[in-house]
Short mmCIF file of C-alpha atoms and ligand atoms in Angstrom, two decimals:
data_model
loop_
_atom_site.label_atom_id
_atom_site.label_comp_id
_atom_site.label_asym_id
_atom_site.label_seq_id
_atom_site.Cartn_x
_atom_site.Cartn_y
_atom_site.Cartn_z
CA MET A 1 192.05 182.21 51.90
CA HIS A 2 192.51 178.38 52.65
CA ILE A 3 192.12 176.61 55.68
CA GLY A 4 195.48 176.65 57.56
CA GLU A 5 196.53 179.71 56.32
CA ASN A 6 197.08 182.82 58.56
CA VAL A 7 194.78 185.85 58.58
CA ASP A 8 196.60 189.65 58.73
CA VAL A 9 193.56 191.50 58.07
CA ILE A 10 189.68 190.59 58.73
CA ALA A 11 188.28 193.49 56.71
CA ASN A 12 184.72 194.95 56.77
CA ALA A 13 183.61 193.08 59.65
CA ARG A 14 180.67 194.14 62.31
CA ILE A 15 181.70 193.27 65.87
CA ALA A 16 179.29 191.12 68.02
CA GLY A 17 179.91 190.20 71.63
CA GLU A 18 181.97 192.14 74.41
CA GLY A 19 183.96 195.18 73.43
CA ARG A 20 181.00 196.42 70.90
CA GLU A 21 179.96 199.27 72.51
CA LEU A 22 183.59 200.60 72.25
CA LEU A 23 183.41 200.31 68.71
CA ALA A 24 179.95 200.36 67.15
CA HIS A 25 179.31 204.04 67.77
CA PRO A 26 177.79 205.60 64.25
CA HIS A 27 180.47 208.37 64.70
CA THR A 28 183.36 206.12 64.70
CA ALA A 29 182.90 203.86 61.52
CA ARG A 30 181.32 204.07 57.92
CA ASP A 31 178.22 201.78 58.34
CA GLY A 32 180.10 200.20 61.56
CA LEU A 33 182.38 198.52 59.72
CA PHE A 34 185.87 197.58 60.83
CA ASP A 35 189.13 195.89 59.99
CA LEU A 36 190.87 193.75 62.37
CA TRP A 37 194.53 193.11 62.43
CA VAL A 38 196.49 189.99 63.73
CA THR A 39 199.59 189.69 64.78
CA GLY A 40 201.22 187.06 66.45
CA GLY A 41 198.14 185.01 66.77
CA ARG A 42 196.35 188.04 68.60
CA ILE A 43 194.30 190.78 67.97
CA SER A 44 196.90 193.65 67.21
CA ASP A 45 194.55 196.76 65.90
CA ILE A 46 190.98 197.57 65.55
CA ALA A 47 189.69 200.30 63.26
CA PRO A 48 187.15 201.56 60.82
CA SER A 49 187.11 199.88 57.41
CA GLY A 50 189.12 202.31 55.01
CA ASN A 51 191.11 204.00 57.75
CA LEU A 52 194.28 201.96 56.96
CA ARG A 53 195.38 200.09 54.06
CA PRO A 54 194.99 196.23 54.58
CA ARG A 55 198.23 194.35 53.80
CA GLY A 56 199.16 190.62 53.86
CA ALA A 57 196.47 187.80 53.98
CA VAL A 58 192.69 189.92 53.63
CA LEU A 59 190.02 187.62 54.55
CA ASP A 60 186.76 190.09 53.48
CA ALA A 61 184.04 189.58 55.85
CA GLU A 62 181.82 191.36 53.45
CA GLY A 63 179.64 192.89 56.76
CA ALA A 64 179.18 189.94 58.35
CA TRP A 65 179.54 189.83 62.30
CA VAL A 66 182.93 188.92 63.79
CA VAL A 67 182.25 186.86 67.74
CA PRO A 68 184.46 185.35 69.80
CA GLY A 69 185.52 181.76 68.88
CA LEU A 70 183.12 179.50 70.64
CA TRP A 71 183.58 176.66 73.30
CA ASP A 72 181.68 173.54 73.83
CA HIS A 73 182.41 173.15 77.64
CA HIS A 74 181.14 169.67 77.73
CA VAL A 75 181.40 166.85 75.29
CA HIS A 76 182.25 162.94 75.43
CA PHE A 77 184.22 163.59 71.93
CA LEU A 78 184.71 159.72 70.76
CA GLN A 79 181.31 158.87 71.48
CA TRP A 80 180.12 162.17 69.46
CA ALA A 81 182.87 160.71 66.67
CA LEU A 82 181.14 157.45 66.50
CA ALA A 83 177.52 158.48 67.11
CA SER A 84 177.40 158.77 62.97
CA SER A 85 177.92 154.84 62.93
CA ARG A 86 175.32 154.14 65.52
CA PRO A 87 171.49 154.69 64.36
CA SER A 88 169.28 156.50 66.63
CA VAL A 89 166.47 154.46 68.37
CA GLU A 90 165.10 157.53 69.65
CA HIS A 91 161.81 157.45 67.72
CA ALA A 92 160.63 153.94 69.49
CA GLY A 93 157.52 154.26 71.64
CA SER A 94 157.45 150.94 73.10
CA PRO A 95 160.38 147.80 74.08
CA ALA A 96 158.89 145.84 71.22
CA GLU A 97 159.54 148.61 68.69
CA ALA A 98 162.72 149.25 69.87
CA ALA A 99 163.64 145.98 69.54
CA ALA A 100 162.13 145.46 66.27
CA PHE A 101 163.94 148.43 64.68
CA ALA A 102 167.34 146.93 66.61
CA ALA A 103 167.06 143.46 65.05
CA GLY A 104 167.12 145.24 61.42
CA ILE A 105 170.32 147.09 61.89
CA THR A 106 173.38 145.49 60.54
CA PRO A 107 175.98 144.51 63.07
CA GLN A 108 179.58 146.22 63.15
CA ALA A 109 182.50 144.29 61.52
CA ASP A 110 183.24 143.29 65.20
CA GLY A 111 180.02 141.33 65.49
CA ARG A 112 178.19 143.58 67.59
CA ARG A 113 174.66 145.82 66.81
CA VAL A 114 175.17 149.33 68.55
CA LEU A 115 172.44 151.69 68.45
CA SER A 116 172.27 154.97 70.16
CA ARG A 117 169.32 157.64 71.92
CA LEU A 118 167.06 154.80 73.38
CA ALA A 119 164.79 156.92 75.64
CA THR A 120 162.77 154.72 77.67
CA ALA A 121 161.72 157.24 80.65
CA LEU A 122 157.73 157.68 78.79
CA TRP A 123 157.18 154.13 77.65
CA GLU A 124 154.10 152.45 79.28
CA ALA A 125 155.83 148.79 79.40
CA GLU A 126 158.86 148.29 81.01
CA PRO A 127 161.76 147.12 78.90
CA THR A 128 162.39 143.22 79.39
CA ARG A 129 165.64 141.31 78.35
CA ALA A 130 163.08 138.78 76.75
CA VAL A 131 161.76 141.07 74.43
CA LEU A 132 165.07 142.28 73.05
CA ASP A 133 166.27 138.37 73.02
CA ALA A 134 163.05 137.36 71.11
CA ALA A 135 163.57 140.09 68.22
CA THR A 136 167.46 140.27 68.14
CA GLY A 137 168.64 136.68 68.71
CA ASP A 138 172.19 135.52 68.80
CA VAL A 139 173.66 139.00 67.78
CA PRO A 140 175.11 140.87 70.42
CA SER A 141 172.74 144.22 70.65
CA TYR A 142 173.06 147.23 72.52
CA LEU A 143 171.10 150.11 72.87
CA LEU A 144 172.58 153.08 74.34
CA GLY A 145 170.30 155.07 76.55
CA VAL A 146 169.76 158.83 75.18
CA ASP A 147 171.63 160.19 78.65
CA VAL A 148 174.44 157.89 78.03
CA HIS A 149 173.74 156.52 81.79
CA SER A 150 172.13 153.29 80.94
CA VAL A 151 172.68 150.38 78.05
CA TRP A 152 170.02 148.24 77.02
CA MET A 153 171.48 144.68 76.41
CA ASN A 154 170.25 141.38 74.90
CA GLU A 155 171.47 138.03 76.38
CA ALA A 156 174.23 137.70 73.57
CA ALA A 157 175.67 140.67 74.70
CA PHE A 158 175.49 140.07 78.16
CA ARG A 159 177.32 136.63 77.48
CA ARG A 160 180.06 138.65 75.52
CA GLU A 161 180.78 140.90 78.10
CA GLY A 162 180.86 138.72 80.75
CA ILE A 163 178.11 140.33 82.91
CA ALA A 164 175.65 138.47 84.66
CA PRO A 165 172.20 139.22 82.91
CA THR A 166 169.51 141.16 84.55
CA GLU A 167 165.80 140.53 84.16
CA SER A 168 165.34 143.85 82.24
CA GLY A 169 168.24 143.72 80.30
CA LEU A 170 169.16 147.24 81.57
CA VAL A 171 172.66 148.19 82.88
CA ARG A 172 173.03 151.10 84.72
CA GLU A 173 175.48 153.98 85.76
CA SER A 174 178.89 152.60 86.27
CA ALA A 175 178.16 149.19 84.62
CA ALA A 176 176.40 151.44 81.73
CA PHE A 177 180.14 153.45 81.49
CA GLU A 178 182.37 150.32 81.56
CA VAL A 179 180.07 148.72 78.69
CA ILE A 180 180.07 152.27 76.92
CA ASP A 181 183.89 152.39 77.53
CA ARG A 182 184.36 148.87 75.62
CA LEU A 183 182.21 149.67 72.90
CA ASP A 184 184.16 152.74 72.24
CA ASP A 185 187.83 150.67 72.34
CA VAL A 186 187.88 151.06 68.52
CA GLU A 187 191.29 150.57 66.69
CA GLY A 188 193.03 153.87 67.33
CA SER A 189 193.44 154.97 63.61
CA VAL A 190 189.73 154.38 63.53
CA ALA A 191 189.23 156.51 66.51
CA ASP A 192 191.37 159.33 65.04
CA ALA A 193 189.89 159.91 61.53
CA ALA A 194 186.64 159.90 63.18
CA HIS A 195 188.04 162.66 65.81
CA VAL A 196 189.50 164.72 62.72
CA GLU A 197 186.18 164.67 60.85
CA VAL A 198 184.07 165.93 63.98
CA ALA A 199 186.49 168.36 64.97
CA ARG A 200 186.27 169.75 61.23
CA ARG A 201 182.54 169.96 61.72
CA ALA A 202 182.95 171.91 65.03
CA ALA A 203 184.95 174.36 63.47
CA ALA A 204 182.30 174.83 60.78
CA ARG A 205 179.95 175.67 63.61
CA GLY A 206 182.54 178.68 64.89
CA VAL A 207 183.81 176.26 67.39
CA VAL A 208 187.59 176.61 68.57
CA GLY A 209 187.79 174.55 71.66
CA ILE A 210 186.12 172.08 73.74
CA TRP A 211 186.31 170.13 76.92
CA ASP A 212 186.53 166.46 76.36
CA LEU A 213 185.21 164.50 79.38
CA GLU A 214 185.11 161.17 77.51
CA PHE A 215 185.08 158.05 79.88
CA GLY A 216 188.28 156.25 80.46
CA GLU A 217 191.80 157.05 79.87
CA ASN A 218 192.01 159.77 77.40
CA HIS A 219 195.34 161.47 77.83
CA ALA A 220 197.24 158.69 75.73
CA PRO A 221 194.88 158.73 72.61
CA TRP A 222 194.96 162.64 72.89
CA ARG A 223 198.99 162.65 72.99
CA ARG A 224 198.66 160.43 69.72
CA ARG A 225 196.32 162.76 68.15
CA SER A 226 198.52 165.76 69.30
CA ASP A 227 201.99 164.41 67.80
CA ALA A 228 200.17 163.78 64.77
CA GLY A 229 199.53 167.32 64.07
CA TRP A 230 196.05 167.72 65.77
CA ASP A 231 195.27 171.31 64.66
CA ALA A 232 191.41 172.04 64.46
CA LEU A 233 190.27 172.45 67.97
CA ARG A 234 191.83 173.44 71.61
CA VAL A 235 191.15 170.50 73.80
CA PHE A 236 191.08 170.16 77.62
CA SER A 237 191.37 166.63 78.34
CA ASN A 238 189.81 165.61 81.68
CA VAL A 239 190.51 162.68 84.10
CA TYR A 240 188.50 160.65 85.95
CA PRO A 241 189.46 159.40 89.58
CA ASP A 242 190.46 156.01 88.44
CA ASP A 243 193.47 157.91 86.41
CA LEU A 244 194.20 160.70 88.54
CA GLU A 245 197.29 159.21 90.73
CA ASP A 246 198.68 158.45 87.35
CA VAL A 247 198.42 161.91 86.14
CA LEU A 248 199.24 163.42 89.48
CA ALA A 249 202.39 161.24 89.32
CA GLN A 250 203.23 162.84 86.08
CA GLY A 251 203.14 166.09 87.43
CA LEU A 252 201.00 167.64 85.30
CA ALA A 253 198.49 170.49 86.57
CA THR A 254 195.28 171.95 85.19
CA GLY A 255 196.25 173.56 81.99
CA ASP A 256 199.53 172.02 80.69
CA PRO A 257 200.19 170.85 77.42
CA LEU A 258 199.74 166.90 77.41
CA ALA A 259 202.64 167.05 74.77
CA ALA A 260 204.35 169.48 72.74
CA ASN A 261 201.65 170.77 70.97
CA PRO A 262 200.16 173.51 72.88
CA LEU A 263 196.33 173.06 71.85
CA VAL A 264 195.72 169.79 73.69
CA ARG A 265 195.90 170.55 77.41
CA LEU A 266 194.87 168.82 80.80
CA GLY A 267 191.61 170.00 81.97
CA MET A 268 190.28 168.61 85.40
CA LEU A 269 189.32 166.02 87.54
CA LYS A 270 185.75 164.83 86.83
CA VAL A 271 183.73 162.98 89.53
CA ILE A 272 180.44 161.05 88.84
CA GLY A 273 177.83 162.90 91.61
CA ASP A 274 174.87 160.96 90.34
CA GLY A 275 173.12 159.75 87.44
CA ALA A 276 170.52 161.38 85.10
CA LEU A 277 167.24 162.17 84.98
CA ALA A 278 166.32 159.86 82.19
CA SER A 279 167.64 157.05 83.95
CA GLY A 280 165.83 157.65 87.26
CA THR A 281 169.17 158.17 88.94
CA ALA A 282 169.56 161.85 89.17
CA ALA A 283 169.60 162.29 93.27
CA THR A 284 167.00 164.72 94.53
CA SER A 285 166.16 165.73 97.92
CA HIS A 286 162.51 164.77 97.44
CA ASP A 287 161.10 161.68 95.55
CA TYR A 288 160.32 161.82 91.89
CA ASP A 289 156.47 161.86 90.98
CA ALA A 290 154.84 158.52 90.49
CA HIS A 291 157.71 156.82 91.93
CA PRO A 292 157.01 156.84 96.15
CA HIS A 293 160.15 156.60 97.87
CA HIS A 294 162.53 157.19 94.67
CA ARG A 295 165.24 159.63 95.04
CA GLY A 296 167.74 158.44 92.46
CA VAL A 297 171.22 157.35 93.65
CA LEU A 298 174.23 159.88 94.91
CA GLY A 299 177.50 158.39 93.18
CA ALA A 300 179.37 159.72 95.98
CA SER A 301 179.00 161.15 99.57
CA PRO A 302 180.37 164.86 100.23
CA GLU A 303 183.29 163.39 102.34
CA GLN A 304 184.30 161.35 99.12
CA MET A 305 183.90 164.06 96.80
CA ALA A 306 185.77 166.26 99.19
CA ASP A 307 188.65 163.77 99.11
CA LEU A 308 189.30 163.93 95.50
CA VAL A 309 188.67 167.14 95.26
CA ALA A 310 191.45 167.95 98.08
CA ARG A 311 193.78 165.29 96.36
CA ALA A 312 193.90 166.62 92.97
CA ALA A 313 193.68 170.69 94.10
CA ALA A 314 196.93 169.54 96.25
CA GLY A 315 198.61 168.71 92.54
CA GLY A 316 197.37 172.09 91.10
CA ILE A 317 194.28 169.91 89.54
CA ALA A 318 190.96 171.71 89.71
CA THR A 319 187.61 169.41 89.91
CA THR A 320 184.47 169.38 88.26
CA ILE A 321 181.64 167.23 89.50
CA HIS A 322 178.64 165.87 87.70
CA ALA A 323 175.67 166.73 89.76
CA ILE A 324 172.06 166.68 88.08
CA GLY A 325 169.62 165.87 91.11
CA ASP A 326 169.55 168.86 93.77
CA ALA A 327 170.89 166.48 96.23
CA ALA A 328 173.71 165.96 93.94
CA ASN A 329 174.36 169.59 93.70
CA THR A 330 174.36 170.31 97.31
CA ALA A 331 176.62 167.83 97.97
CA ALA A 332 179.05 168.72 95.53
CA LEU A 333 178.95 172.39 96.75
CA ASP A 334 179.61 171.29 100.25
CA ALA A 335 182.74 169.34 98.95
CA PHE A 336 184.38 172.63 97.43
CA ALA A 337 183.24 174.41 100.32
CA ARG A 338 184.77 172.18 102.81
CA CYS A 339 187.82 172.26 100.63
CA ASP A 340 188.05 175.60 99.87
CA VAL A 341 189.02 175.55 96.41
CA PRO A 342 186.89 176.77 92.99
CA GLY A 343 185.77 174.22 90.82
CA ARG A 344 183.13 173.38 88.63
CA ILE A 345 179.70 171.60 88.39
CA GLU A 346 178.42 169.86 85.34
CA HIS A 347 174.81 170.14 84.71
CA ALA A 348 173.38 171.69 87.74
CA GLN A 349 169.89 170.63 86.50
CA LEU A 350 167.89 170.62 89.75
CA VAL A 351 169.01 173.06 92.23
CA SER A 352 167.57 174.05 95.34
CA ALA A 353 167.05 178.37 95.51
CA SER A 354 169.72 177.87 99.05
CA ASP A 355 172.59 176.71 96.53
CA ILE A 356 172.03 179.10 93.66
CA PRO A 357 174.15 181.84 95.54
CA ARG A 358 176.80 179.46 96.53
CA PHE A 359 177.49 178.88 92.78
CA ALA A 360 179.21 182.66 92.65
CA ARG A 361 180.12 182.89 96.50
CA LEU A 362 182.53 179.38 96.05
CA GLY A 363 184.04 180.23 92.54
CA VAL A 364 182.18 177.26 91.40
CA ASP A 365 181.33 177.70 87.55
CA ALA A 366 178.11 176.08 86.47
CA SER A 367 178.45 174.00 83.07
CA VAL A 368 175.08 173.41 81.73
CA GLN A 369 173.56 172.14 78.58
CA PRO A 370 170.28 174.43 77.34
CA GLN A 371 169.12 171.96 74.77
CA HIS A 372 168.72 169.10 77.66
CA LEU A 373 165.88 171.12 78.98
CA ILE A 374 164.08 171.62 75.74
CA ASP A 375 164.69 167.61 75.08
CA ASP A 376 163.63 166.62 78.53
CA ARG A 377 160.71 168.82 79.26
CA GLU A 378 158.05 166.14 79.39
CA LEU A 379 160.42 164.20 81.61
CA THR A 380 161.07 166.94 83.63
CA ASP A 381 157.56 167.82 84.08
CA ARG A 382 156.51 164.38 84.67
CA PHE A 383 158.97 163.31 87.46
CA TRP A 384 160.12 166.53 88.84
CA ALA A 385 156.91 168.77 88.83
CA ASN A 386 157.02 168.82 92.72
CA GLN A 387 160.36 168.97 93.55
CA PRO A 388 161.02 172.16 95.61
CA ALA A 389 164.31 173.01 93.51
CA ARG A 390 164.59 174.63 90.57
CA PRO A 391 164.86 172.84 87.16
CA TYR A 392 167.22 174.16 84.78
CA PRO A 393 167.66 177.49 86.52
CA LEU A 394 169.84 179.50 84.04
CA ARG A 395 168.37 183.00 85.03
CA ASP A 396 168.38 182.37 88.62
CA LEU A 397 172.19 181.23 88.35
CA ARG A 398 173.07 184.40 86.18
CA ASP A 399 171.21 186.78 88.60
CA ALA A 400 173.21 185.31 91.33
CA GLU A 401 176.47 186.25 89.37
CA ALA A 402 177.49 182.28 88.78
CA ASN A 403 179.60 182.16 85.75
CA LEU A 404 177.44 179.76 83.32
CA LEU A 405 179.43 177.68 80.54
CA LEU A 406 177.69 176.12 77.95
CA GLY A 407 177.85 173.18 76.46
CA SER A 408 176.27 169.78 74.70
CA ASP A 409 177.32 166.71 76.40
CA ALA A 410 177.35 165.22 72.70
CA PRO A 411 176.47 162.65 71.93
CA VAL A 412 173.51 163.63 74.14
CA SER A 413 172.66 166.64 72.07
CA PRO A 414 174.46 168.00 69.15
CA LEU A 415 178.09 169.52 69.45
CA ASP A 416 176.86 173.04 67.95
CA PRO A 417 176.96 175.97 70.27
CA TRP A 418 174.23 177.70 68.26
CA ILE A 419 171.81 174.87 69.11
CA GLN A 420 172.52 175.73 72.96
CA MET A 421 172.63 179.22 72.78
CA SER A 422 168.83 179.20 71.19
CA ALA A 423 167.74 177.02 73.85
CA ALA A 424 169.20 179.23 76.59
CA VAL A 425 167.45 182.21 74.85
CA PHE A 426 164.30 180.92 73.45
CA ARG A 427 163.76 177.71 75.43
CA THR A 428 161.68 176.03 73.12
CA ASP A 429 162.91 174.36 69.43
CA ASP A 430 159.29 174.03 67.84
CA ALA A 431 155.35 175.10 68.04
CA GLN A 432 155.23 174.74 71.62
CA ASP A 433 155.59 177.67 74.27
CA PRO A 434 158.78 178.37 75.74
CA TRP A 435 159.37 176.08 78.76
CA GLN A 436 159.69 177.87 81.84
CA PRO A 437 160.38 181.20 79.96
CA GLU A 438 161.18 183.30 83.30
CA GLN A 439 164.68 181.33 83.15
CA ALA A 440 165.67 182.36 79.78
CA LEU A 441 168.91 184.10 79.48
CA GLU A 442 169.84 187.16 77.51
CA ALA A 443 171.55 186.32 74.20
CA ARG A 444 174.68 188.56 75.30
CA THR A 445 174.95 186.28 78.33
CA ALA A 446 174.23 182.98 76.26
CA LEU A 447 177.26 184.18 73.84
CA ALA A 448 179.48 185.13 76.70
CA ALA A 449 178.66 181.93 78.01
CA SER A 450 179.79 180.02 74.99
CA THR A 451 183.32 181.66 75.05
CA GLU A 452 186.29 180.18 76.81
CA GLY A 453 185.77 182.17 80.00
CA GLY A 454 182.17 182.13 80.54
CA SER A 455 179.21 184.51 81.09
CA ALA A 456 181.31 185.94 84.08
CA ASP A 457 184.49 186.45 82.35
CA PRO A 458 183.57 187.26 78.83
CA VAL A 459 185.97 187.24 75.70
CA ALA A 460 186.14 190.58 74.35
CA ILE A 461 186.91 191.32 70.90
CA GLU A 462 189.56 194.14 71.78
CA PRO A 463 193.42 194.36 70.87
CA GLY A 464 195.64 192.46 72.98
CA ALA A 465 192.90 189.49 72.73
CA VAL A 466 193.67 185.81 71.02
CA ALA A 467 192.49 186.04 67.57
CA ASP A 468 190.36 182.91 68.19
CA LEU A 469 187.50 184.26 66.35
CA ALA A 470 184.45 183.25 64.09
CA VAL A 471 182.60 185.19 60.92
CA VAL A 472 178.70 184.94 61.08
CA ALA A 473 175.96 185.91 58.99
CA HIS A 474 173.65 187.42 61.49
CA ASP A 475 174.18 189.87 64.78
CA PRO A 476 173.63 187.15 67.59
CA LEU A 477 172.27 189.45 69.99
CA VAL A 478 169.43 190.13 67.87
CA ALA A 479 169.04 186.85 65.83
CA THR A 480 165.58 185.30 66.21
CA ARG A 481 165.32 181.60 67.44
CA ASP A 482 165.64 179.79 64.03
CA GLU A 483 168.34 182.23 62.65
CA LEU A 484 170.60 181.82 66.17
CA ARG A 485 169.88 177.91 65.80
CA ALA A 486 170.97 177.75 62.02
CA MET A 487 173.84 180.56 62.13
CA PRO A 488 175.69 180.28 59.09
CA VAL A 489 179.20 180.75 59.68
CA ALA A 490 181.56 182.21 57.31
CA ALA A 491 184.94 181.43 58.66
CA THR A 492 186.81 180.09 62.16
CA MET A 493 190.28 180.73 62.96
CA ILE A 494 192.29 179.55 66.11
CA GLY A 495 195.42 182.29 67.01
CA GLY A 496 194.54 183.51 63.13
CA ARG A 497 195.16 180.40 61.68
CA LEU A 498 191.87 179.66 59.54
CA THR A 499 190.27 176.24 60.42
CA HIS A 500 186.85 177.00 58.67
CA LEU A 501 186.09 178.79 55.57
CA GLY A 502 182.54 178.40 53.96
ZN1 ZN B 601 178.63 164.22 80.00
#
């Protein structure tokens, strides 16, 4: 078999995920092996191996596990595609070290020097523009924050962008998004080639779909890629408030294809409710530890959020609100409650106990990125230890029947659902003890949350289901932490068509 070919039968497979109880009975199948028939892009039949004679194009799973095709519910796909060309400065422990490292990086063809994953929050010295200027001189240099909510720039970069320089050299939030948007404004053909490459890599991890929350106007580029035969992933392309009127005027609603290609569809309106922890801009109800009177920044009032939610809903467009701090989560939930429409919250990193049950009650999905809880454990302990709200309350949300959707926020963490599942279940990825293990998810929930419908509406492997599937080496429900993180993926398919073959 080869990539692009339609599979008629997956032979000799074990079934993982929802639906397995119906099948994985010792009396119904020899060795628990099954053959899955695919017709017209859907699973048409499942039978114990050997009961029926396989016909057509047969993919032999050789005893490996079939799981539902995976989704990453939050990516910045262009930034992720470009990330490999932006050296990481994450290792730098001080402004001087980061500046010296930047100075050694070869500028891009456009004369700019762009680095990624700047992590300043635990530095003892504050970054200053002078330190960066001294090391990097006349080459416009940009160090993108690890949470993509800030950029550290030298004087030459401020000049090139036509922005008044700040003393620290840092720009944050909307100013940072604007700068990142300009850095991401590469030639269409370059961007498209990079998209195809990262989509191929995602498919190789079992991914069949993404929610693309890239900043800026994304629909024209997605239409272009769509028309050029995009076939590696299903894509929901989302819209920010600046482009909402445009999209409404086109009569597009959530779920509508953007072009003839049915794989690329309109997602949701994305509203920025606050900042991020690492940049100190997530909006909290109490002061950050070590920062008296500092409670981050609310990006929009509940009234403004509600206004956007209502305008979008009137045109059939659902809304997702970025909310990291507990104050932002409260405001976002208030906005959905006021409009009486379901929706979604991105991140839900710090949630007050009284807000946790509101997710399920209001029909607001929680789109969460479990690897952040590992990457940010030190930051969270340092700045939020005394917040009364709960950080990364994945288990509480699940117990309150919220629909959990897992994602990476790539490039903030890698676009690899197995990393997210492992982080959700084990809450550590090294020799350190699990961080707040009482909030760990069961593997089954983590897997369901990595499918299109989420933990409350998991995709089952059963006749009639769309044949978006992956074939993997271990049973994800009992895999160890490291088996789960590094899960070998033998094959991935969308509607029965192979998008990856290991
Ligand atoms: Zn994001």
